[in-house]
mmCIF file of C-alpha atoms in Angstrom:
data_model
loop_
_atom_site.group_PDB
_atom_site.id
_atom_site.type_symbol
_atom_site.label_atom_id
_atom_site.label_comp_id
_atom_site.label_asym_id
_atom_site.label_seq_id
_atom_site.Cartn_x
_atom_site.Cartn_y
_atom_site.Cartn_z
ATOM 1 C CA MET O 1 -30.263 48.160 -73.377
ATOM 2 C CA ARG O 2 -28.744 45.544 -71.447
ATOM 3 C CA LEU O 3 -25.289 44.589 -71.618
ATOM 4 C CA ASN O 4 -24.360 41.248 -73.356
ATOM 5 C CA LYS O 5 -21.614 39.623 -71.580
ATOM 6 C CA ASN O 6 -21.152 36.987 -74.329
ATOM 7 C CA LEU O 7 -21.153 39.556 -77.098
ATOM 8 C CA ILE O 8 -18.511 41.829 -75.428
ATOM 9 C CA LYS O 9 -16.440 38.570 -74.471
ATOM 10 C CA GLY O 10 -16.550 37.286 -78.080
ATOM 11 C CA SER O 11 -15.905 40.928 -79.672
ATOM 12 C CA SER O 12 -12.936 41.440 -77.227
ATOM 13 C CA ILE O 13 -11.434 37.992 -78.341
ATOM 14 C CA LEU O 14 -12.206 39.018 -82.038
ATOM 15 C CA LEU O 15 -11.077 42.502 -81.310
ATOM 16 C CA LEU O 16 -7.912 41.472 -80.035
ATOM 17 C CA GLY O 17 -7.241 38.808 -82.774
ATOM 18 C CA PHE O 18 -8.291 41.200 -85.593
ATOM 19 C CA GLY O 19 -6.458 43.858 -84.003
ATOM 20 C CA LEU O 20 -3.359 41.827 -84.334
ATOM 21 C CA PHE O 21 -4.264 40.467 -87.541
ATOM 22 C CA ASN O 22 -4.993 44.041 -88.901
ATOM 23 C CA PHE O 23 -1.848 45.381 -87.210
ATOM 24 C CA MET O 24 0.346 42.698 -89.034
ATOM 25 C CA HIS O 25 -1.758 43.642 -92.170
ATOM 26 C CA PHE O 26 -0.815 47.182 -91.682
ATOM 27 C CA LEU O 27 2.836 46.308 -91.266
ATOM 28 C CA PHE O 28 2.819 44.472 -94.183
ATOM 29 C CA GLN O 29 1.268 47.704 -96.075
ATOM 30 C CA PHE O 30 3.890 49.802 -94.073
ATOM 31 C CA PHE O 31 6.561 48.124 -95.732
ATOM 32 C CA MET O 32 5.172 47.760 -99.122
ATOM 33 C CA ALA O 33 4.558 51.781 -99.037
ATOM 34 C CA ARG O 34 7.945 52.245 -98.133
ATOM 35 C CA MET O 35 9.811 49.624 -100.209
ATOM 36 C CA LEU O 36 7.671 50.252 -103.475
ATOM 37 C CA ASN O 37 7.613 53.504 -105.203
ATOM 38 C CA ILE O 38 4.181 55.282 -105.284
ATOM 39 C CA SER O 39 3.110 54.120 -108.681
ATOM 40 C CA GLU O 40 4.036 50.338 -107.734
ATOM 41 C CA TYR O 41 1.991 50.864 -104.326
ATOM 42 C CA GLY O 42 -0.619 51.856 -106.525
ATOM 43 C CA ILE O 43 -0.491 48.953 -108.557
ATOM 44 C CA LEU O 44 -0.528 46.469 -105.563
ATOM 45 C CA ALA O 45 -3.700 48.408 -103.856
ATOM 46 C CA VAL O 46 -5.413 47.625 -107.227
ATOM 47 C CA LEU O 47 -4.380 44.010 -107.221
ATOM 48 C CA PHE O 48 -5.622 43.849 -103.556
ATOM 49 C CA SER O 49 -9.209 45.406 -104.475
ATOM 50 C CA ILE O 50 -9.374 42.986 -107.415
ATOM 51 C CA ILE O 51 -8.930 40.175 -104.965
ATOM 52 C CA TYR O 52 -11.337 41.779 -102.633
ATOM 53 C CA ILE O 53 -14.124 41.857 -105.471
ATOM 54 C CA THR O 54 -13.465 38.278 -106.760
ATOM 55 C CA LEU O 55 -13.711 36.907 -103.287
ATOM 56 C CA ILE O 56 -17.064 37.819 -102.810
ATOM 57 C CA LEU O 57 -17.994 34.198 -102.792
ATOM 58 C CA THR O 58 -15.557 33.526 -99.863
ATOM 59 C CA GLU O 59 -17.098 36.098 -97.328
ATOM 60 C CA SER O 60 -20.533 34.547 -98.324
ATOM 61 C CA ILE O 61 -19.290 30.872 -97.832
ATOM 62 C CA GLN O 62 -17.959 31.916 -94.498
ATOM 63 C CA THR O 63 -21.317 33.514 -93.644
ATOM 64 C CA ILE O 64 -23.304 30.724 -94.598
ATOM 65 C CA ILE O 65 -21.132 27.983 -92.638
ATOM 66 C CA ALA O 66 -21.108 30.288 -89.587
ATOM 67 C CA LYS O 67 -25.097 30.531 -89.690
ATOM 68 C CA TYR O 68 -25.629 26.526 -90.181
ATOM 69 C CA SER O 69 -22.943 25.520 -87.918
ATOM 70 C CA SER O 70 -24.234 27.773 -85.092
ATOM 71 C CA ASN O 71 -27.266 25.587 -84.517
ATOM 72 C CA GLU O 72 -25.446 22.187 -85.158
ATOM 73 C CA SER O 73 -23.956 20.458 -82.137
ATOM 74 C CA ASP O 74 -22.880 17.208 -83.753
ATOM 75 C CA SER O 75 -19.311 16.916 -84.669
ATOM 76 C CA GLY O 76 -20.044 14.048 -87.466
ATOM 77 C CA LYS O 77 -22.627 16.182 -89.089
ATOM 78 C CA LEU O 78 -19.964 19.487 -88.982
ATOM 79 C CA LYS O 79 -17.510 17.228 -90.740
ATOM 80 C CA ASN O 80 -20.051 16.099 -93.444
ATOM 81 C CA ILE O 81 -21.226 19.719 -94.253
ATOM 82 C CA THR O 82 -17.283 20.864 -94.286
ATOM 83 C CA LYS O 83 -16.214 18.113 -96.716
ATOM 84 C CA LYS O 84 -19.071 18.876 -98.958
ATOM 85 C CA SER O 85 -18.585 22.480 -98.894
ATOM 86 C CA TYR O 86 -14.598 21.784 -99.584
ATOM 87 C CA ASN O 87 -15.754 19.646 -103.079
ATOM 88 C CA LYS O 88 -18.340 22.520 -104.172
ATOM 89 C CA CYS O 89 -15.686 25.046 -103.442
ATOM 90 C CA PHE O 90 -12.938 23.335 -105.499
ATOM 91 C CA LYS O 91 -14.927 23.407 -108.682
ATOM 92 C CA ILE O 92 -16.385 27.077 -108.062
ATOM 93 C CA SER O 93 -12.965 28.451 -107.591
ATOM 94 C CA LEU O 94 -11.516 26.429 -110.584
ATOM 95 C CA TYR O 95 -14.090 27.909 -112.878
ATOM 96 C CA LEU O 96 -13.787 31.405 -111.390
ATOM 97 C CA PHE O 97 -10.018 31.105 -112.009
ATOM 98 C CA ILE O 98 -10.226 30.057 -115.663
ATOM 99 C CA PHE O 99 -13.027 32.754 -116.026
ATOM 100 C CA TYR O 100 -10.607 35.420 -114.481
ATOM 101 C CA LEU O 101 -7.736 34.554 -116.697
ATOM 102 C CA LEU O 102 -9.817 35.563 -119.523
ATOM 103 C CA ILE O 103 -11.157 38.593 -117.808
ATOM 104 C CA ALA O 104 -7.389 39.842 -117.099
ATOM 105 C CA ILE O 105 -6.502 40.085 -120.668
ATOM 106 C CA PRO O 106 -8.614 43.224 -121.436
ATOM 107 C CA LEU O 107 -7.925 44.443 -117.641
ATOM 108 C CA SER O 108 -4.301 44.564 -118.409
ATOM 109 C CA PHE O 109 -4.667 47.243 -120.715
ATOM 110 C CA ILE O 110 -7.495 49.135 -119.194
ATOM 111 C CA LEU O 111 -5.492 49.137 -115.734
ATOM 112 C CA ARG O 112 -2.006 49.301 -117.229
ATOM 113 C CA ILE O 113 -0.885 46.427 -115.166
ATOM 114 C CA SER O 114 1.134 43.228 -116.709
ATOM 115 C CA TYR O 115 -1.156 40.177 -117.566
ATOM 116 C CA LEU O 116 1.374 37.936 -115.790
ATOM 117 C CA LEU O 117 1.242 39.726 -112.424
ATOM 118 C CA LEU O 118 -2.676 39.918 -112.754
ATOM 119 C CA SER O 119 -2.386 35.931 -113.500
ATOM 120 C CA ILE O 120 -0.657 35.412 -110.231
ATOM 121 C CA ASN O 121 -2.883 37.470 -108.381
ATOM 122 C CA GLY O 122 -5.592 34.843 -109.777
ATOM 123 C CA LEU O 123 -3.864 32.176 -107.574
ATOM 124 C CA VAL O 124 -4.758 33.953 -104.750
ATOM 125 C CA ILE O 125 -8.595 33.901 -105.738
ATOM 126 C CA PHE O 126 -8.111 30.051 -106.499
ATOM 127 C CA LEU O 127 -6.709 29.019 -103.123
ATOM 128 C CA ALA O 128 -8.592 31.393 -100.872
ATOM 129 C CA PHE O 129 -11.821 29.761 -101.459
ATOM 130 C CA PHE O 130 -11.064 26.909 -98.945
ATOM 131 C CA LEU O 131 -10.097 28.917 -95.793
ATOM 132 C CA PRO O 132 -13.714 30.644 -95.154
ATOM 133 C CA ILE O 133 -15.237 27.069 -94.698
ATOM 134 C CA SER O 134 -12.823 26.154 -91.767
ATOM 135 C CA ARG O 135 -13.136 30.268 -90.680
ATOM 136 C CA GLY O 136 -16.892 29.697 -90.865
ATOM 137 C CA LEU O 137 -17.099 26.754 -88.723
ATOM 138 C CA MET O 138 -14.975 28.330 -85.943
ATOM 139 C CA GLN O 139 -17.239 31.508 -86.269
ATOM 140 C CA GLY O 140 -20.391 29.577 -85.988
ATOM 141 C CA LYS O 141 -19.087 27.380 -83.025
ATOM 142 C CA LYS O 142 -17.887 30.678 -81.501
ATOM 143 C CA ARG O 143 -14.515 29.599 -81.164
ATOM 144 C CA PHE O 144 -13.276 32.900 -81.360
ATOM 145 C CA LYS O 145 -9.821 32.298 -79.987
ATOM 146 C CA SER O 146 -9.216 29.426 -82.698
ATOM 147 C CA LEU O 147 -10.364 32.060 -85.301
ATOM 148 C CA SER O 148 -7.986 34.977 -84.135
ATOM 149 C CA ILE O 149 -4.957 32.540 -83.760
ATOM 150 C CA ASN O 150 -5.592 31.573 -87.498
ATOM 151 C CA MET O 151 -6.095 34.749 -88.945
ATOM 152 C CA ILE O 152 -2.794 35.966 -86.981
ATOM 153 C CA VAL O 153 -0.900 32.990 -88.594
ATOM 154 C CA GLU O 154 -2.085 34.129 -92.004
ATOM 155 C CA SER O 155 -1.306 37.969 -91.548
ATOM 156 C CA GLY O 156 2.116 36.939 -89.776
ATOM 157 C CA SER O 157 3.254 34.642 -92.493
ATOM 158 C CA LYS O 158 2.252 37.238 -95.413
ATOM 159 C CA LEU O 159 4.260 39.870 -93.595
ATOM 160 C CA ILE O 160 7.149 37.463 -93.309
ATOM 161 C CA PHE O 161 7.534 36.179 -96.602
ATOM 162 C CA GLY O 162 6.127 39.575 -98.439
ATOM 163 C CA VAL O 163 8.739 41.472 -97.050
ATOM 164 C CA LEU O 164 11.422 38.929 -97.654
ATOM 165 C CA PHE O 165 10.419 38.589 -101.306
ATOM 166 C CA VAL O 166 10.112 42.402 -101.869
ATOM 167 C CA TYR O 167 13.733 42.553 -100.440
ATOM 168 C CA LEU O 168 14.797 40.356 -102.630
ATOM 169 C CA GLY O 169 14.089 42.241 -105.495
ATOM 170 C CA PHE O 170 11.019 40.680 -106.761
ATOM 171 C CA LYS O 171 8.588 43.825 -105.977
ATOM 172 C CA VAL O 172 4.768 43.620 -106.579
ATOM 173 C CA TYR O 173 5.428 39.980 -107.515
ATOM 174 C CA GLY O 174 7.208 39.351 -104.023
ATOM 175 C CA ALA O 175 4.340 41.277 -102.462
ATOM 176 C CA ILE O 176 1.630 38.908 -104.086
ATOM 177 C CA ALA O 177 3.599 35.746 -103.496
ATOM 178 C CA GLY O 178 3.616 36.944 -99.799
ATOM 179 C CA VAL O 179 -0.094 36.880 -99.741
ATOM 180 C CA LEU O 180 -0.222 33.605 -101.390
ATOM 181 C CA ALA O 181 2.187 31.898 -98.665
ATOM 182 C CA GLY O 182 0.307 33.449 -95.638
ATOM 183 C CA GLY O 183 -3.064 31.984 -97.253
ATOM 184 C CA ILE O 184 -1.608 28.414 -97.603
ATOM 185 C CA ILE O 185 0.038 28.284 -94.360
ATOM 186 C CA ALA O 186 -3.154 29.465 -92.583
ATOM 187 C CA PHE O 187 -5.145 26.953 -94.417
ATOM 188 C CA PHE O 188 -3.173 23.881 -93.347
ATOM 189 C CA PHE O 189 -3.326 25.028 -89.735
ATOM 190 C CA THR O 190 -6.990 24.838 -89.467
ATOM 191 C CA PHE O 191 -6.906 20.920 -89.878
ATOM 192 C CA PHE O 192 -4.916 21.177 -86.602
ATOM 193 C CA GLN O 193 -7.421 23.802 -84.936
ATOM 194 C CA LEU O 194 -10.262 21.640 -86.101
ATOM 195 C CA LYS O 195 -9.058 18.170 -85.669
ATOM 196 C CA ASP O 196 -11.795 17.036 -83.172
ATOM 197 C CA ILE O 197 -14.267 17.558 -85.888
ATOM 198 C CA PHE O 198 -11.912 16.056 -88.558
ATOM 199 C CA GLN O 199 -11.523 12.959 -86.701
ATOM 200 C CA SER O 200 -14.875 12.331 -85.656
ATOM 201 C CA LYS O 201 -16.993 9.714 -87.323
ATOM 202 C CA GLU O 202 -18.808 11.434 -90.273
ATOM 203 C CA LYS O 203 -22.809 11.669 -90.423
ATOM 204 C CA THR O 204 -24.935 12.683 -93.065
ATOM 205 C CA ALA O 205 -25.792 16.214 -92.400
ATOM 206 C CA GLN O 206 -28.973 17.624 -93.825
ATOM 207 C CA THR O 207 -28.838 21.592 -94.579
ATOM 208 C CA PRO O 208 -32.591 22.595 -95.448
ATOM 209 C CA GLY O 209 -32.734 25.588 -97.107
ATOM 210 C CA ILE O 210 -29.223 26.078 -97.312
ATOM 211 C CA TYR O 211 -29.383 27.527 -101.230
ATOM 212 C CA ASP O 212 -32.445 29.867 -100.526
ATOM 213 C CA TYR O 213 -30.047 31.450 -97.784
ATOM 214 C CA ALA O 214 -26.918 31.301 -100.038
ATOM 215 C CA LYS O 215 -28.487 33.504 -102.733
ATOM 216 C CA PRO O 216 -29.091 36.556 -100.272
ATOM 217 C CA ALA O 217 -26.154 35.817 -98.309
ATOM 218 C CA PHE O 218 -23.809 35.913 -101.653
ATOM 219 C CA LEU O 219 -25.620 39.140 -102.751
ATOM 220 C CA ILE O 220 -25.366 40.901 -99.147
ATOM 221 C CA ASN O 221 -21.776 40.219 -99.083
ATOM 222 C CA SER O 222 -20.830 40.689 -102.736
ATOM 223 C CA ILE O 223 -22.587 44.520 -102.376
ATOM 224 C CA ILE O 224 -20.591 45.330 -99.429
ATOM 225 C CA ILE O 225 -17.125 44.067 -100.843
ATOM 226 C CA ILE O 226 -17.473 45.474 -104.274
ATOM 227 C CA PHE O 227 -18.721 49.000 -102.618
ATOM 228 C CA TYR O 228 -15.549 49.152 -100.431
ATOM 229 C CA SER O 229 -13.296 48.140 -103.200
ATOM 230 C CA LEU O 230 -14.187 50.123 -106.233
ATOM 231 C CA ASP O 231 -13.027 53.673 -105.372
ATOM 232 C CA VAL O 232 -9.067 52.443 -105.668
ATOM 233 C CA ILE O 233 -9.797 50.654 -109.061
ATOM 234 C CA LEU O 234 -11.728 53.946 -110.607
ATOM 235 C CA ALA O 235 -8.981 55.835 -109.335
ATOM 236 C CA ARG O 236 -6.309 54.038 -111.136
ATOM 237 C CA ILE O 237 -8.488 54.539 -114.265
ATOM 238 C CA PHE O 238 -9.515 58.225 -113.785
ATOM 239 C CA PHE O 239 -5.979 59.717 -112.406
ATOM 240 C CA ALA O 240 -2.290 59.592 -113.207
ATOM 241 C CA PRO O 241 -0.209 56.584 -111.506
ATOM 242 C CA GLU O 242 0.990 58.881 -108.628
ATOM 243 C CA ILE O 243 -2.255 60.676 -107.972
ATOM 244 C CA ALA O 244 -3.933 57.189 -107.996
ATOM 245 C CA GLY O 245 -1.037 56.040 -105.749
ATOM 246 C CA SER O 246 -1.739 58.765 -103.400
ATOM 247 C CA TYR O 247 -5.456 58.215 -103.003
ATOM 248 C CA ALA O 248 -4.505 54.325 -102.545
ATOM 249 C CA ILE O 249 -2.517 55.346 -99.527
ATOM 250 C CA ALA O 250 -5.264 57.176 -97.884
ATOM 251 C CA SER O 251 -8.013 54.658 -98.899
ATOM 252 C CA ILE O 252 -5.956 52.000 -97.353
ATOM 253 C CA LEU O 253 -5.850 53.920 -93.998
ATOM 254 C CA GLY O 254 -9.408 54.631 -94.335
ATOM 255 C CA LYS O 255 -10.045 50.944 -94.624
ATOM 256 C CA ILE O 256 -8.775 50.446 -91.117
ATOM 257 C CA ILE O 257 -11.911 51.962 -89.776
ATOM 258 C CA PHE O 258 -13.834 48.846 -91.671
ATOM 259 C CA TRP O 259 -11.236 46.233 -90.947
ATOM 260 C CA GLY O 260 -11.048 47.335 -87.426
ATOM 261 C CA THR O 261 -15.041 46.979 -86.625
ATOM 262 C CA LEU O 262 -15.430 43.971 -88.732
ATOM 263 C CA PRO O 263 -14.668 41.763 -85.515
ATOM 264 C CA ILE O 264 -17.983 43.542 -83.743
ATOM 265 C CA SER O 265 -20.125 42.235 -86.773
ATOM 266 C CA LYS O 266 -18.684 38.674 -87.040
ATOM 267 C CA ALA O 267 -18.921 38.299 -83.028
ATOM 268 C CA MET O 268 -22.610 39.600 -83.260
ATOM 269 C CA PHE O 269 -23.593 37.469 -86.318
ATOM 270 C CA PRO O 270 -23.609 33.980 -84.884
ATOM 271 C CA MET O 271 -25.078 35.242 -81.379
ATOM 272 C CA SER O 272 -27.921 36.938 -82.995
ATOM 273 C CA ALA O 273 -28.534 33.974 -85.345
ATOM 274 C CA GLU O 274 -29.268 31.367 -82.667
ATOM 275 C CA ASN O 275 -31.676 33.632 -81.065
ATOM 276 C CA LEU O 276 -34.157 33.886 -83.937
ATOM 277 C CA SER O 277 -36.817 33.117 -81.803
ATOM 278 C CA ASP O 278 -36.149 35.682 -79.211
ATOM 279 C CA LYS O 279 -36.230 39.180 -80.838
ATOM 280 C CA LYS O 280 -35.696 41.282 -77.714
ATOM 281 C CA LYS O 281 -32.570 39.326 -76.902
ATOM 282 C CA ALA O 282 -31.359 39.984 -80.712
ATOM 283 C CA GLU O 283 -32.023 43.513 -80.568
ATOM 284 C CA ASN O 284 -29.996 43.943 -77.690
ATOM 285 C CA ILE O 285 -27.119 42.284 -79.162
ATOM 286 C CA PHE O 286 -27.222 44.702 -82.273
ATOM 287 C CA ARG O 287 -27.619 47.529 -80.093
ATOM 288 C CA ASN O 288 -24.613 46.403 -78.067
ATOM 289 C CA ALA O 289 -22.461 45.849 -81.256
ATOM 290 C CA LEU O 290 -23.690 49.239 -82.644
ATOM 291 C CA SER O 291 -22.554 51.328 -79.548
ATOM 292 C CA ILE O 292 -19.009 49.688 -79.656
ATOM 293 C CA LEU O 293 -18.930 50.360 -83.487
ATOM 294 C CA ILE O 294 -19.630 53.996 -83.085
ATOM 295 C CA VAL O 295 -16.942 54.410 -80.011
ATOM 296 C CA PHE O 296 -14.441 52.856 -82.583
ATOM 297 C CA ILE O 297 -15.452 55.113 -85.324
ATOM 298 C CA MET O 298 -15.489 58.216 -83.362
ATOM 299 C CA THR O 299 -11.895 57.725 -82.067
ATOM 300 C CA ALA O 300 -10.245 56.707 -85.590
ATOM 301 C CA LEU O 301 -12.029 59.664 -87.186
ATOM 302 C CA ILE O 302 -10.404 62.008 -84.424
ATOM 303 C CA ILE O 303 -7.246 60.795 -84.864
ATOM 304 C CA PHE O 304 -7.644 61.207 -88.521
ATOM 305 C CA TYR O 305 -8.528 64.827 -88.379
ATOM 306 C CA LEU O 306 -5.835 65.627 -86.008
ATOM 307 C CA PHE O 307 -2.974 64.423 -87.294
ATOM 308 C CA PRO O 308 -3.450 63.401 -91.216
ATOM 309 C CA ASP O 309 0.231 64.351 -92.018
ATOM 310 C CA LEU O 310 1.887 62.405 -89.515
ATOM 311 C CA ILE O 311 -0.158 59.242 -90.359
ATOM 312 C CA ILE O 312 0.481 59.625 -93.808
ATOM 313 C CA LYS O 313 4.202 60.151 -93.108
ATOM 314 C CA ILE O 314 4.558 57.319 -90.562
ATOM 315 C CA PHE O 315 2.968 54.667 -93.030
ATOM 316 C CA SER O 316 4.547 55.712 -96.094
ATOM 317 C CA GLY O 317 7.530 57.260 -95.055
ATOM 318 C CA LYS O 318 7.078 60.132 -97.487
ATOM 319 C CA ASN O 319 5.045 63.488 -97.104
ATOM 320 C CA ILE O 320 2.047 63.326 -99.461
ATOM 321 C CA PRO O 321 0.027 66.245 -99.053
ATOM 322 C CA GLN O 322 -2.638 65.104 -101.507
ATOM 323 C CA ALA O 323 -3.148 61.940 -99.426
ATOM 324 C CA ALA O 324 -3.123 63.736 -96.001
ATOM 325 C CA PHE O 325 -5.671 66.152 -97.335
ATOM 326 C CA ILE O 326 -8.247 63.401 -98.087
ATOM 327 C CA LEU O 327 -7.607 61.040 -95.312
ATOM 328 C CA PHE O 328 -10.514 62.339 -93.089
ATOM 329 C CA PHE O 329 -13.018 62.315 -96.114
ATOM 330 C CA SER O 330 -11.615 58.376 -96.338
ATOM 331 C CA GLY O 331 -12.175 57.877 -92.783
ATOM 332 C CA ILE O 332 -15.859 59.274 -93.158
ATOM 333 C CA ALA O 333 -16.798 57.055 -96.148
ATOM 334 C CA PHE O 334 -15.608 54.187 -94.544
ATOM 335 C CA SER O 335 -17.665 54.827 -91.237
ATOM 336 C CA PHE O 336 -20.694 54.665 -93.218
ATOM 337 C CA ILE O 337 -19.688 51.434 -94.972
ATOM 338 C CA SER O 338 -18.939 50.042 -91.730
ATOM 339 C CA LEU O 339 -22.412 51.043 -90.146
ATOM 340 C CA THR O 340 -24.033 49.521 -93.327
ATOM 341 C CA ASN O 341 -22.045 46.204 -92.897
ATOM 342 C CA LEU O 342 -23.300 45.944 -89.280
ATOM 343 C CA ALA O 343 -26.887 46.552 -90.182
ATOM 344 C CA LEU O 344 -27.104 44.301 -93.168
ATOM 345 C CA LEU O 345 -25.283 41.169 -91.192
ATOM 346 C CA TYR O 346 -27.913 42.008 -88.423
ATOM 347 C CA LYS O 347 -30.741 41.562 -91.093
ATOM 348 C CA LEU O 348 -29.178 38.490 -92.497
ATOM 349 C CA SER O 349 -28.412 36.802 -89.382
ATOM 350 C CA ARG O 350 -32.235 37.253 -88.637
ATOM 351 C CA ASN O 351 -33.571 36.036 -92.137
ATOM 352 C CA LYS O 352 -35.125 39.594 -92.518
ATOM 353 C CA ILE O 353 -33.677 39.874 -96.301
ATOM 354 C CA LYS O 354 -36.438 41.379 -98.092
ATOM 355 C CA ASN O 355 -35.628 43.669 -101.278
ATOM 356 C CA HIS O 356 -32.140 42.628 -100.765
ATOM 357 C CA ALA O 357 -32.189 42.176 -104.681
ATOM 358 C CA TYR O 358 -32.199 46.306 -104.835
ATOM 359 C CA LEU O 359 -29.005 46.710 -103.268
ATOM 360 C CA PHE O 360 -26.925 46.551 -106.593
ATOM 361 C CA ILE O 361 -28.422 49.937 -107.285
ATOM 362 C CA PHE O 362 -26.101 51.439 -104.596
ATOM 363 C CA ILE O 363 -23.146 50.240 -106.528
ATOM 364 C CA ILE O 364 -24.287 52.164 -109.665
ATOM 365 C CA ILE O 365 -24.592 55.256 -107.923
ATOM 366 C CA GLU O 366 -21.223 54.689 -106.542
ATOM 367 C CA ILE O 367 -19.811 54.447 -109.825
ATOM 368 C CA ILE O 368 -21.819 57.074 -111.504
ATOM 369 C CA LEU O 369 -20.739 59.682 -108.752
ATOM 370 C CA LEU O 370 -17.001 58.642 -108.778
ATOM 371 C CA SER O 371 -16.991 59.011 -112.672
ATOM 372 C CA VAL O 372 -18.546 62.339 -112.880
ATOM 373 C CA PHE O 373 -16.673 63.846 -109.792
ATOM 374 C CA SER O 374 -13.314 62.681 -110.780
ATOM 375 C CA SER O 375 -11.598 66.036 -111.569
ATOM 376 C CA ASN O 376 -9.366 65.922 -108.430
ATOM 377 C CA LEU O 377 -9.031 63.947 -105.294
ATOM 378 C CA PHE O 378 -10.919 66.251 -103.124
ATOM 379 C CA GLN O 379 -14.178 65.979 -105.609
ATOM 380 C CA PHE O 380 -13.569 62.187 -105.956
ATOM 381 C CA SER O 381 -13.465 61.757 -102.002
ATOM 382 C CA ILE O 382 -16.651 63.728 -101.678
ATOM 383 C CA ALA O 383 -18.282 61.900 -104.017
ATOM 384 C CA PHE O 384 -17.235 58.743 -102.211
ATOM 385 C CA ILE O 385 -18.790 60.106 -99.256
ATOM 386 C CA THR O 386 -22.032 60.890 -100.515
ATOM 387 C CA SER O 387 -22.220 57.359 -102.168
ATOM 388 C CA SER O 388 -21.623 55.620 -98.763
ATOM 389 C CA ALA O 389 -23.934 57.829 -97.064
ATOM 390 C CA ILE O 390 -26.760 56.991 -99.600
ATOM 391 C CA PHE O 391 -25.588 53.030 -99.392
ATOM 392 C CA LEU O 392 -26.221 53.444 -95.761
ATOM 393 C CA TRP O 393 -29.564 55.179 -95.666
ATOM 394 C CA GLY O 394 -30.991 53.227 -98.655
ATOM 395 C CA SER O 395 -29.875 49.820 -96.855
ATOM 396 C CA LEU O 396 -31.879 50.757 -94.083
ATOM 397 C CA TYR O 397 -34.804 52.084 -96.085
ATOM 398 C CA LEU O 398 -35.049 48.716 -98.306
ATOM 399 C CA MET O 399 -34.236 46.479 -95.256
ATOM 400 C CA ASN O 400 -36.578 48.058 -92.961
ATOM 401 C CA ASP O 401 -39.179 45.412 -91.025
#
């Protein structure tokens, strides 16, 4: 394996950017865990999981835009791709928002969450469709510094406004309002960051095969997002509010492994995509990314294993033995998901996407295992590890060349 300097440079910039982004997101969760009671924080964690699931399309959009912009050097054509994407996403987000408002009616009873709060949460879904277009453009053109800054602007704004609104007494409503504010500010900031493209003379761009590529990109991203979001929602259904809140705290901390390794796969994706004809170079990029990811995972798991009580205490300001007991297990599960995400994105970047339709099987397996083994948090956590390991093995088997 040869050391890939571009991947390391890109990953380093994104790791720094994502690091600050995730640190401020961690601070947001940190203050929410301390300012809200355990039951309220459990509700917030469920709302975030709903956002992750319903924003499946947005991650796919960023992946698709990154793929096509990585091979386009003409700013006028990039402007055209961006404008057409905005127009299509407005329609999609509007239809999805209306559909979400209807689905939120039964959800409010199942999850024991106010319909008004679920509806406000839906505004995050509506507005968040536009930001991935700009970010996909930055990712595809390898403007990792701009991408990092934009994420930091979003996370910083969310932190400031979220803490302010909750402090003023708006509780979970204030936390979601902070998320909305962060997204809006970051979106408008992209026009300044990409002004060279937006000010260029527009030229009609041809994007052959974009819809054929969009289908597997959407499916693969949807599987990953649904898989890592379902555990908190199912815990909310099966357990009492305080127990579900304890699980949510451990799950959020476990997700740090996934979020922390995400920059590696995002830096790898455009580099692998632009080397379609050079299989050896692409494989070397993947091996570099895998090595970096494993080091990060091992470091995080050692910390989770040695200091679970301290980590929970620092994060929530409370002694929560149940959350501390399952923290290491949560970390293992999200480590498997991180490895799966890297492998699937690599296959997607190489257009090696056969059998991708069968990936939904692993969502069904996850739901069955978490439903059957829900007598206590230990069983539930082991079931999550098992389903995550099956997801990794099954993905490698199905997508094998």
